[in-house]
Amino acid sequence: MDPSISSGEKGPKEPPLTTPANGQKDVEAGDDQLHRGLRSYHLQFIAIGGTVGTGLFLGSGEALATAGPVGCLIAFIFVGSIIFSIMTSLGEMATYIPVAGSFTVYASRFVDRSLGFAMGWVYWFSWSVTFALELVAAGVIIQYWDADLSIGIFIAVFWVVFTALNFLPIRYFGAFEMWFSSIKVVTILGFIIFAICIDAGAGQNGYLGFHAWANPGPFAESIVSGSTGKFVGFWSVLVTAGFSYQGAELVGIGAGEAHDPAKSVPKAIRWTFWGIFFLFVATIFFIGLLVPSDTAELLIGTTNASASPLVIAANLAGVPVLPHIINAVLLTAVLSAANSNVYSGSRILVGLATEHNAPAFLGRTNRFGTPYFAVCITSAIGLLAFLNLSSNGGNVFDWLLNITAIAGFITWSCISVCHLRFMKALKARGISRKQLPYSAPLQPYLTWFGLFFCILILLTNGFTVFIEWSTSDFFAAYVSLILFVVLFVGHKLVFRTKPVKITDVDLDRDRVKH
C-alpha cells in the first residue's frame, strides 16, 4: 500500500486536518466521524469509477443507432459542456465548504431546507438504484460467455462483495477504487489505439476512414422522417449522454473526506472533467467510425453485452479474441461503477442526516470513519436488481436507466441554483470571489448556461411519447421529476419551511481555514 494513501487518515491522536472557521467541531470530518483520508487522485478515480460504466459501454450503442455517429458525438460534446458548468460551480463551493453530502447540504443552507431534502433523497435514490442497475449489467455481461447462467447468481455475489468493500476504511476504499478505475482508463486508451489502427486499414475490411459517416450517414432519423426525425434522434440521445456523464459530480461528494480540500478538490475537479470528457468524446468518435449506425446488433437493446459497440467494433474488424477481452474489461468497468454507487449514496445520506433531513443515526460512523447505517441502507436498494429475473427484465433495465438519468439533471439544476445563491451571499458579505481557494470561470454566465439547458432537457426528455404515446414511457421519463416535486412540496407543507434569506445564508459552518 502506498504510504501516502494511509497518511491521509487521522490517527487516534492526530489533530484534525482542517479547522472549522467558527471554531466549532467539524461534524463531517471530526474525530469520531468521517476521516479525511482521500487524496486528489482518489477523488478523481472515484468520480471516474462512478461515471464510466453502463452508459458509455452499453447505452452508447443504442444512442449511436438512434442519432447516428455525428448526432451522437454532438450530443456527448454538448452535455459535456453542461458538465463543465456544473463541475466548476460545485468546485467553487466544495473548496470553500468541504462537507459530506456536498450539494445536498448547500441546497439546505443556501436556498431552502425543503430543496435540500427533495434533492438529497432523489439523488440518493438515483445512486442506490444505479447500484442495482450495475449489478444487472454485470450479470448480462457475464452471460456473453454463457447465456445459460442465471443473472441472479452474479447479482447476489457482487452485492455481497461491494457491500463489504464499502465497510473498509476510506483510505483502503480509495486505493481499491483507484486501481479498479485504472483498468477502465487503460482499456479506453487501448480501444482508441485499436480503433485508429482498424480505421487505417488493419482490420479485415481494409481502410475505413469516414465511410460510416457517409453510409448510412452522419445523422439517423428517429420516429419521424426528414430533418425533424434527425433532430428528434439527437435530442432523445441527450438523456443517454446525461446518464453516461452522471457521476462526475462525485468529486464534490468526496470533499468531506478529502485531505487538504483547498488544494486537492480544485485539482481533482480539473483533471476529472477533462479526463472524463476526453475519454467519452474519443470513444464515441471512434465508435462512430468503426460501427455503422444501422448495424443490426446495435438494436437488440442494452440487455445483452453483445450490443456494446466496443464488442461489435472488434467483431466487425475480424479480431476473434478481442471481444472476449473487451467484455472482461466491461465487467470490471461496471463493477467499479457499482462500488462508487454505494459510496456516493451512503455519503449523501450522511449529508442529509447532518442537515436534519434524515434520521440522525444515518450519520453514525465506526472507528474507521465508515457510516455503516448509511452503507447498509444504500446497499439494500441494490437488491432491486433481482427484479431483472422476471420475464420483463429488459423493461426493468430501461426503466431504471431513465429514472436515474433524469435524476442526474435534477441534481445538476439544483447545483447551479446553489452556486448562484452562493455567489450572491458572498457579494452580500463583501467577500470577493478572488479570495476563494478556487474561482469558477465565466461567472455567472456559465452557471446560467448549465441551469437553462439542464431544465430544458429535464422538461423535454420525454417528448417522444407525445409523438407516439406510451404511458409506461411517459412515467419512466418523468417519474423522477414527479418524485422530486412531491418530496419538495410535501416537506414544505409538513415543516412550513421558508427560503433562506440571503443575509442568513450560513457560509461559516464547516468552512476550513486555508
Coordinates of C-alpha atoms in Angstrom, one line a residue:
M1 CA 0.0 0.0 0.0
D2 CA 1.3 3.5 -0.9
P3 CA 2.3 5.2 2.3
S4 CA 0.8 8.4 1.0
I5 CA -2.6 6.8 1.0
S6 CA -2.6 5.9 4.6
S7 CA -1.1 9.2 5.7
G8 CA -4.3 10.9 4.9
E9 CA -6.4 9.2 7.6
K10 CA -6.3 10.8 11.0
G11 CA -4.9 8.6 13.7
P12 CA -6.3 8.4 17.2
K13 CA -4.1 11.3 18.4
E14 CA -3.7 13.2 15.2
P15 CA -5.3 16.7 15.1
P16 CA -7.9 17.4 12.5
L17 CA -6.6 18.1 9.1
T18 CA -8.9 21.1 8.7
T19 CA -10.2 23.6 11.3
P20 CA -13.7 25.0 11.1
A21 CA -13.7 28.7 10.7
N22 CA -16.1 29.2 13.6
G23 CA -14.0 27.1 15.9
Q24 CA -16.8 24.5 16.3
K25 CA -16.4 20.8 15.9
D26 CA -16.3 19.8 12.3
V27 CA -19.2 17.3 12.1
E28 CA -18.2 15.8 8.8
A29 CA -14.5 15.5 9.5
G30 CA -14.5 15.2 13.3
D31 CA -12.5 12.7 15.3
D32 CA -15.5 10.4 15.6
Q33 CA -16.9 11.0 12.1
L34 CA -15.7 10.7 8.5
H35 CA -12.0 10.7 8.1
R36 CA -10.1 12.9 5.6
G37 CA -8.2 10.1 4.0
L38 CA -8.7 10.9 0.3
R39 CA -6.1 12.5 -1.8
S40 CA -6.8 14.4 -5.1
Y41 CA -6.1 11.3 -7.2
H42 CA -8.6 9.3 -5.1
L43 CA -11.3 11.8 -5.7
Q44 CA -10.6 11.7 -9.5
F45 CA -10.8 7.9 -9.7
I46 CA -13.9 7.7 -7.5
A47 CA -15.6 10.1 -9.9
I48 CA -14.3 8.2 -12.9
G49 CA -15.3 4.9 -11.3
G50 CA -18.9 6.2 -10.8
T51 CA -19.1 7.8 -14.3
V52 CA -17.6 5.4 -16.7
G53 CA -20.0 2.4 -16.7
T54 CA -23.1 1.1 -18.4
G55 CA -23.9 4.4 -20.0
L56 CA -20.8 4.6 -22.1
F57 CA -20.1 0.9 -22.6
L58 CA -23.6 -0.3 -23.2
G59 CA -26.0 2.6 -23.6
S60 CA -23.9 4.3 -26.3
G61 CA -24.7 1.5 -28.8
E62 CA -28.4 2.4 -28.8
A63 CA -27.5 6.1 -28.8
L64 CA -25.4 5.6 -32.0
A65 CA -28.3 3.8 -33.7
T66 CA -30.8 6.5 -32.6
A67 CA -28.8 9.6 -33.6
G68 CA -26.1 8.5 -36.0
P69 CA -22.4 9.0 -35.5
V70 CA -22.3 12.8 -35.8
G71 CA -25.6 13.3 -33.9
C72 CA -24.4 11.1 -31.1
L73 CA -21.0 12.8 -31.0
I74 CA -22.5 16.3 -30.8
A75 CA -24.9 15.2 -28.1
F76 CA -22.0 14.0 -25.9
I77 CA -20.0 17.1 -26.5
F78 CA -23.0 19.3 -25.7
V79 CA -23.8 17.5 -22.5
G80 CA -20.0 17.7 -21.7
S81 CA -20.2 21.5 -21.9
I82 CA -23.1 21.4 -19.4
I83 CA -21.0 19.2 -17.1
F84 CA -18.2 21.7 -17.2
S85 CA -20.5 24.3 -15.9
I86 CA -21.8 22.0 -13.1
M87 CA -18.3 20.9 -12.0
T88 CA -16.8 24.3 -11.9
S89 CA -19.8 25.6 -9.9
L90 CA -19.5 22.7 -7.5
G91 CA -15.8 23.1 -7.2
E92 CA -16.0 26.7 -6.1
M93 CA -18.4 25.7 -3.3
A94 CA -16.8 22.4 -2.3
T95 CA -13.4 24.0 -1.7
Y96 CA -14.9 26.7 0.4
I97 CA -17.1 24.5 2.5
P98 CA -16.0 20.8 2.1
V99 CA -18.7 18.7 3.7
A100 CA -20.0 15.2 3.3
G101 CA -23.1 15.3 1.2
S102 CA -21.8 18.4 -0.6
F103 CA -24.5 19.9 -2.7
T104 CA -27.4 18.5 -0.7
V105 CA -26.0 20.4 2.3
Y106 CA -25.6 23.5 0.2
A107 CA -29.2 23.4 -1.0
S108 CA -30.4 23.4 2.6
R109 CA -28.1 26.1 3.8
F110 CA -28.1 28.5 0.7
V111 CA -31.6 28.1 -0.7
D112 CA -34.3 26.2 1.2
R113 CA -34.3 23.2 3.5
S114 CA -37.1 21.6 1.5
L115 CA -34.9 21.8 -1.6
G116 CA -32.1 20.1 0.2
F117 CA -34.5 17.4 1.4
A118 CA -36.0 16.7 -2.0
M119 CA -32.7 17.0 -3.9
G120 CA -30.8 14.8 -1.5
W121 CA -33.4 12.0 -1.4
V122 CA -33.8 11.9 -5.2
Y123 CA -30.1 11.9 -5.7
W124 CA -29.7 9.1 -3.1
F125 CA -32.5 7.2 -4.8
S126 CA -30.7 7.7 -8.2
W127 CA -27.4 6.2 -7.0
S128 CA -28.9 3.4 -5.0
V129 CA -30.9 2.4 -8.0
T130 CA -27.9 2.8 -10.2
F131 CA -26.2 0.3 -8.0
A132 CA -28.9 -2.2 -8.8
L133 CA -28.5 -1.3 -12.5
E134 CA -24.8 -2.0 -12.5
L135 CA -25.4 -5.4 -10.8
V136 CA -27.8 -6.3 -13.6
A137 CA -25.4 -5.1 -16.2
A138 CA -22.6 -7.3 -14.6
G139 CA -24.8 -10.3 -14.9
V140 CA -25.7 -9.8 -18.6
I141 CA -22.1 -9.1 -19.4
I142 CA -21.1 -12.5 -18.0
Q143 CA -23.9 -14.1 -20.0
Y144 CA -22.0 -13.1 -23.1
W145 CA -19.8 -16.2 -22.4
D146 CA -22.6 -18.5 -21.2
A147 CA -26.2 -17.5 -21.8
D148 CA -27.4 -20.4 -19.6
L149 CA -26.1 -18.9 -16.4
S150 CA -28.6 -17.1 -14.2
I151 CA -28.1 -13.4 -13.7
G152 CA -29.3 -13.9 -10.1
I153 CA -26.1 -15.7 -9.1
F154 CA -23.9 -12.8 -10.0
I155 CA -26.2 -10.2 -8.6
A156 CA -26.0 -11.9 -5.2
V157 CA -22.2 -12.5 -5.3
F158 CA -21.4 -8.9 -6.4
W159 CA -23.9 -7.4 -4.0
V160 CA -22.1 -9.1 -1.0
V161 CA -18.6 -8.1 -2.3
F162 CA -19.3 -4.4 -2.8
T163 CA -21.3 -4.1 0.4
A164 CA -18.3 -5.5 2.2
L165 CA -15.8 -3.2 0.4
N166 CA -17.7 -0.1 1.4
F167 CA -17.2 -1.0 5.1
L168 CA -13.4 -0.7 4.6
P169 CA -11.6 2.4 6.0
I170 CA -11.7 5.2 3.4
R171 CA -8.0 5.0 2.6
Y172 CA -8.3 1.4 1.5
F173 CA -11.5 2.0 -0.3
G174 CA -9.9 5.0 -2.2
A175 CA -6.9 2.9 -3.2
F176 CA -9.1 0.0 -4.3
E177 CA -11.3 2.2 -6.4
M178 CA -8.2 3.9 -7.9
W179 CA -6.8 0.7 -9.2
F180 CA -10.2 -0.6 -10.3
S181 CA -10.9 2.5 -12.3
S182 CA -7.4 2.5 -13.8
I183 CA -8.4 -0.6 -15.7
K184 CA -11.2 1.3 -17.4
V185 CA -9.0 4.2 -18.4
V186 CA -6.3 1.9 -19.8
T187 CA -8.9 0.0 -21.7
I188 CA -10.4 3.1 -23.3
L189 CA -7.0 4.3 -24.3
G190 CA -6.3 0.9 -25.7
F191 CA -9.5 0.9 -27.6
I192 CA -8.6 4.3 -29.1
I193 CA -5.3 2.9 -30.4
F194 CA -7.1 -0.2 -31.7
A195 CA -9.7 2.0 -33.4
I196 CA -7.0 4.1 -35.1
C197 CA -5.3 1.0 -36.5
I198 CA -8.5 -0.6 -37.7
D199 CA -9.8 2.7 -39.3
A200 CA -6.4 3.0 -41.1
G201 CA -6.8 -0.5 -42.6
A202 CA -5.5 -3.0 -40.2
G203 CA -8.8 -4.9 -40.0
Q204 CA -10.4 -7.4 -42.4
N205 CA -12.4 -4.7 -44.1
G206 CA -9.4 -2.6 -45.1
Y207 CA -9.3 1.2 -44.9
L208 CA -12.4 2.6 -43.4
G209 CA -11.8 6.3 -42.9
F210 CA -15.1 8.2 -42.5
H211 CA -17.1 5.7 -44.6
A212 CA -19.6 5.1 -41.8
W213 CA -20.3 8.8 -41.7
A214 CA -21.2 8.7 -45.4
N215 CA -23.1 5.4 -45.4
P216 CA -25.6 5.2 -43.7
G217 CA -25.0 8.9 -42.9
P218 CA -23.9 11.3 -40.1
F219 CA -27.4 11.5 -38.6
A220 CA -30.1 8.9 -38.1
E221 CA -33.8 9.5 -38.3
S222 CA -35.9 8.6 -35.3
I223 CA -39.7 8.2 -35.1
V224 CA -40.4 10.6 -38.0
S225 CA -38.5 11.1 -41.3
G226 CA -36.5 14.0 -42.6
S227 CA -34.7 16.7 -40.8
T228 CA -37.2 16.6 -38.0
G229 CA -36.5 12.9 -37.4
K230 CA -32.8 13.7 -37.2
F231 CA -33.3 16.3 -34.6
V232 CA -35.6 14.0 -32.6
G233 CA -32.9 11.4 -32.7
F234 CA -30.3 13.9 -31.5
W235 CA -32.4 15.4 -28.7
S236 CA -33.5 12.0 -27.4
V237 CA -29.9 10.9 -27.1
L238 CA -29.1 13.8 -24.7
V239 CA -30.7 11.7 -21.9
T240 CA -28.4 8.8 -22.6
A241 CA -25.4 11.2 -22.6
G242 CA -26.6 12.6 -19.3
F243 CA -26.8 9.2 -17.7
S244 CA -23.3 8.5 -19.0
Y245 CA -21.8 11.6 -17.5
Q246 CA -23.6 11.3 -14.2
G247 CA -21.1 10.7 -11.5
A248 CA -18.6 13.4 -12.5
E249 CA -20.0 15.4 -9.6
L250 CA -18.8 12.8 -7.1
V251 CA -15.7 14.9 -6.7
G252 CA -17.8 17.2 -4.6
I253 CA -19.3 14.3 -2.6
G254 CA -15.8 13.2 -1.6
A255 CA -14.8 16.7 -0.5
G256 CA -15.9 15.9 3.1
E257 CA -13.3 13.2 3.2
A258 CA -10.6 14.9 1.2
H259 CA -7.1 15.7 2.7
D260 CA -6.4 19.4 2.3
P261 CA -9.6 20.1 0.2
A262 CA -8.5 23.6 -0.7
K263 CA -5.7 22.1 -2.9
S264 CA -7.0 18.6 -3.6
V265 CA -10.6 19.4 -4.7
P266 CA -9.7 22.1 -7.4
K267 CA -7.1 19.8 -8.8
A268 CA -9.5 16.9 -8.9
I269 CA -12.2 19.0 -10.5
R270 CA -10.0 20.0 -13.4
W271 CA -8.4 16.6 -14.0
T272 CA -11.7 14.7 -13.6
F273 CA -13.7 16.8 -16.1
W274 CA -11.1 16.9 -18.8
G275 CA -10.2 13.2 -18.3
I276 CA -13.9 12.1 -18.5
F277 CA -14.7 14.5 -21.3
F278 CA -11.7 13.2 -23.4
L279 CA -12.5 9.5 -22.7
F280 CA -16.2 9.9 -23.6
V281 CA -15.8 12.0 -26.7
A282 CA -12.9 10.0 -28.1
T283 CA -14.8 6.7 -27.5
I284 CA -18.0 8.0 -29.2
F285 CA -16.0 9.4 -32.1
F286 CA -14.1 6.2 -32.9
I287 CA -17.2 4.0 -32.3
G288 CA -18.9 6.1 -35.0
L289 CA -16.0 5.4 -37.4
L290 CA -15.9 1.7 -36.8
V291 CA -19.6 0.7 -36.4
P292 CA -22.2 1.9 -38.9
S293 CA -25.3 3.2 -37.1
D294 CA -27.6 0.8 -39.0
T295 CA -25.7 -2.3 -37.6
A296 CA -28.3 -4.8 -36.5
E297 CA -26.5 -5.7 -33.3
L298 CA -26.9 -2.1 -32.0
L299 CA -30.7 -2.5 -32.0
I300 CA -31.0 -5.6 -29.8
G301 CA -31.1 -3.5 -26.7
T302 CA -28.8 -2.9 -23.7
T303 CA -29.8 -6.2 -22.0
N304 CA -27.1 -8.1 -23.9
A305 CA -23.4 -7.3 -23.7
S306 CA -23.1 -8.2 -27.4
A307 CA -24.9 -4.9 -28.1
S308 CA -21.8 -3.0 -26.7
P309 CA -20.4 -1.0 -29.6
L310 CA -16.9 -1.8 -28.4
V311 CA -17.6 -5.6 -28.8
I312 CA -19.3 -5.0 -32.1
A313 CA -16.4 -3.0 -33.4
A314 CA -14.0 -5.8 -32.5
N315 CA -16.2 -8.4 -34.2
L316 CA -16.6 -6.3 -37.4
A317 CA -12.8 -5.9 -37.5
G318 CA -12.4 -9.7 -37.5
V319 CA -10.3 -9.9 -34.3
P320 CA -11.7 -13.1 -32.7
V321 CA -10.1 -12.8 -29.2
L322 CA -10.6 -9.1 -28.7
P323 CA -14.4 -9.2 -28.0
H324 CA -13.7 -11.5 -25.0
I325 CA -11.0 -9.2 -23.7
I326 CA -13.2 -6.2 -24.1
N327 CA -16.1 -8.0 -22.4
A328 CA -13.9 -8.8 -19.4
V329 CA -13.0 -5.2 -19.1
L330 CA -16.6 -4.1 -19.4
L331 CA -17.2 -6.3 -16.4
T332 CA -14.6 -4.6 -14.3
A333 CA -15.9 -1.2 -15.5
V334 CA -19.4 -2.0 -14.4
L335 CA -18.2 -3.4 -11.1
S336 CA -16.1 -0.3 -10.4
A337 CA -19.1 1.9 -11.0
A338 CA -21.2 -0.3 -8.6
N339 CA -18.5 0.2 -6.0
S340 CA -18.7 4.0 -6.4
N341 CA -22.5 3.9 -6.3
V342 CA -22.7 2.6 -2.8
Y343 CA -20.0 5.1 -1.6
S344 CA -21.8 8.1 -3.1
G345 CA -25.2 7.0 -1.9
S346 CA -24.1 6.5 1.7
R347 CA -22.3 9.9 1.8
I348 CA -25.5 11.6 0.6
L349 CA -27.4 10.0 3.5
V350 CA -24.7 11.4 5.9
G351 CA -25.2 14.9 4.4
L352 CA -29.0 14.5 4.8
A353 CA -28.6 13.5 8.4
T354 CA -26.3 16.4 9.1
E355 CA -28.9 18.9 7.9
H356 CA -31.7 17.0 9.8
N357 CA -33.3 15.9 6.6
A358 CA -32.8 12.2 7.5
P359 CA -32.7 10.3 10.8
A360 CA -29.6 11.2 12.8
F361 CA -28.5 7.5 13.1
L362 CA -27.6 7.5 9.4
G363 CA -24.7 9.8 10.2
R364 CA -23.1 7.4 12.7
T365 CA -19.7 6.1 11.9
N366 CA -17.5 3.3 13.2
R367 CA -13.9 3.8 14.4
F368 CA -12.7 3.7 10.7
G369 CA -15.0 6.6 9.7
T370 CA -17.4 4.4 7.8
P371 CA -21.1 5.4 8.0
Y372 CA -22.3 1.8 8.5
F373 CA -26.0 2.5 8.7
A374 CA -25.9 4.6 5.5
V375 CA -23.9 2.0 3.7
C376 CA -26.4 -0.8 4.7
I377 CA -29.5 1.1 3.6
T378 CA -28.0 2.2 0.3
S379 CA -26.7 -1.3 -0.5
A380 CA -30.1 -2.8 0.4
I381 CA -31.7 -0.9 -2.6
G382 CA -29.3 -2.8 -4.8
L383 CA -31.4 -5.9 -4.2
L384 CA -33.9 -4.4 -6.7
A385 CA -31.6 -5.9 -9.3
F386 CA -33.4 -9.2 -8.7
L387 CA -36.4 -7.7 -10.5
N388 CA -34.5 -8.4 -13.7
L389 CA -35.1 -12.1 -13.1
S390 CA -38.7 -11.5 -14.3
S391 CA -39.8 -12.2 -17.8
N392 CA -39.8 -8.4 -18.5
G393 CA -36.3 -7.9 -17.3
G394 CA -35.3 -5.8 -20.3
N395 CA -38.1 -3.4 -19.5
V396 CA -36.9 -3.1 -15.9
F397 CA -33.4 -2.2 -17.1
D398 CA -34.8 0.5 -19.4
W399 CA -37.0 1.9 -16.6
L400 CA -34.0 2.1 -14.2
L401 CA -31.9 3.7 -16.9
N402 CA -34.5 6.5 -17.5
I403 CA -35.2 7.1 -13.8
T404 CA -31.5 7.5 -12.9
A405 CA -30.7 9.6 -15.9
I406 CA -33.3 12.3 -15.2
A407 CA -32.4 12.4 -11.5
G408 CA -29.0 13.5 -12.6
F409 CA -30.4 16.5 -14.5
I410 CA -32.4 17.4 -11.4
T411 CA -29.3 17.3 -9.3
W412 CA -27.3 19.4 -11.8
S413 CA -30.0 22.0 -11.9
C414 CA -30.0 22.3 -8.1
I415 CA -26.2 22.6 -8.0
S416 CA -26.4 25.6 -10.4
V417 CA -29.1 27.2 -8.2
C418 CA -27.0 26.7 -5.1
H419 CA -24.0 28.3 -6.9
L420 CA -26.0 31.3 -7.9
R421 CA -27.1 31.8 -4.3
F422 CA -23.6 31.2 -3.1
M423 CA -22.2 33.9 -5.3
K424 CA -25.0 36.3 -4.2
A425 CA -24.3 35.5 -0.5
L426 CA -20.6 36.2 -1.0
K427 CA -21.4 39.6 -2.6
A428 CA -23.8 40.4 0.3
R429 CA -20.9 39.8 2.8
G430 CA -18.4 41.8 0.7
I431 CA -16.3 38.7 0.0
S432 CA -14.6 38.8 -3.3
R433 CA -14.6 35.6 -5.3
K434 CA -10.9 36.2 -6.0
Q435 CA -10.2 35.3 -2.4
L436 CA -11.7 31.8 -2.8
P437 CA -9.4 28.8 -3.0
Y438 CA -10.9 28.1 -6.4
S439 CA -12.9 30.5 -8.5
A440 CA -15.1 29.2 -11.3
P441 CA -14.6 30.8 -14.7
L442 CA -17.1 32.9 -16.8
Q443 CA -19.5 33.6 -13.9
P444 CA -22.4 33.9 -13.6
Y445 CA -23.0 33.2 -17.3
L446 CA -21.6 29.7 -17.3
T447 CA -23.8 28.7 -14.3
W448 CA -26.9 30.2 -16.0
F449 CA -26.0 28.3 -19.2
G450 CA -25.8 25.0 -17.3
L451 CA -29.1 25.7 -15.4
F452 CA -31.0 26.6 -18.5
F453 CA -30.1 23.5 -20.5
C454 CA -30.5 21.2 -17.6
I455 CA -34.0 22.4 -17.0
L456 CA -34.8 22.3 -20.7
I457 CA -33.6 18.7 -21.2
L458 CA -35.3 17.8 -17.9
L459 CA -38.7 19.0 -19.1
T460 CA -38.4 17.8 -22.7
N461 CA -36.7 14.4 -22.2
G462 CA -39.9 12.5 -22.7
F463 CA -41.1 14.5 -25.7
T464 CA -41.1 11.4 -27.9
V465 CA -44.0 9.9 -26.0
F466 CA -46.2 12.8 -27.3
I467 CA -45.3 11.8 -30.9
E468 CA -46.0 8.1 -30.2
W469 CA -47.9 7.9 -26.9
S470 CA -46.7 5.3 -24.4
T471 CA -48.0 5.5 -20.8
S472 CA -45.1 3.5 -19.4
D473 CA -42.5 5.6 -21.3
F474 CA -44.2 8.8 -20.0
F475 CA -43.8 7.7 -16.4
A476 CA -40.3 6.4 -17.0
A477 CA -39.3 9.8 -18.4
Y478 CA -40.9 11.9 -15.7
V479 CA -41.1 9.7 -12.6
S480 CA -38.0 11.3 -11.0
L481 CA -39.3 14.8 -11.6
I482 CA -42.7 13.8 -10.1
L483 CA -40.9 12.3 -7.1
F484 CA -38.9 15.5 -6.7
V485 CA -41.9 17.8 -6.7
V486 CA -43.8 15.5 -4.3
L487 CA -40.9 15.5 -1.9
F488 CA -40.3 19.2 -2.1
V489 CA -44.0 20.2 -1.7
G490 CA -44.7 17.5 0.9
H491 CA -41.7 18.6 3.1
K492 CA -42.7 22.3 2.8
L493 CA -46.3 21.6 3.8
V494 CA -45.2 19.5 6.8
F495 CA -42.4 21.6 8.1
R496 CA -43.5 25.0 6.9
T497 CA -40.0 25.9 5.7
K498 CA -39.2 29.2 4.1
P499 CA -36.5 30.2 1.6
V500 CA -33.2 31.2 3.3
K501 CA -32.8 34.9 3.3
I502 CA -29.6 36.0 1.6
T503 CA -28.4 37.6 4.8
D504 CA -29.0 34.4 6.7
V505 CA -27.0 32.1 4.4
D506 CA -24.5 30.2 6.5
L507 CA -21.1 30.5 5.0
D508 CA -19.1 29.8 8.2
R509 CA -20.2 26.4 9.4
D510 CA -17.7 23.7 8.2
R511 CA -15.7 26.2 6.3
V512 CA -12.0 25.5 6.6
K513 CA -9.1 27.9 7.2
H514 CA -6.8 27.9 4.2

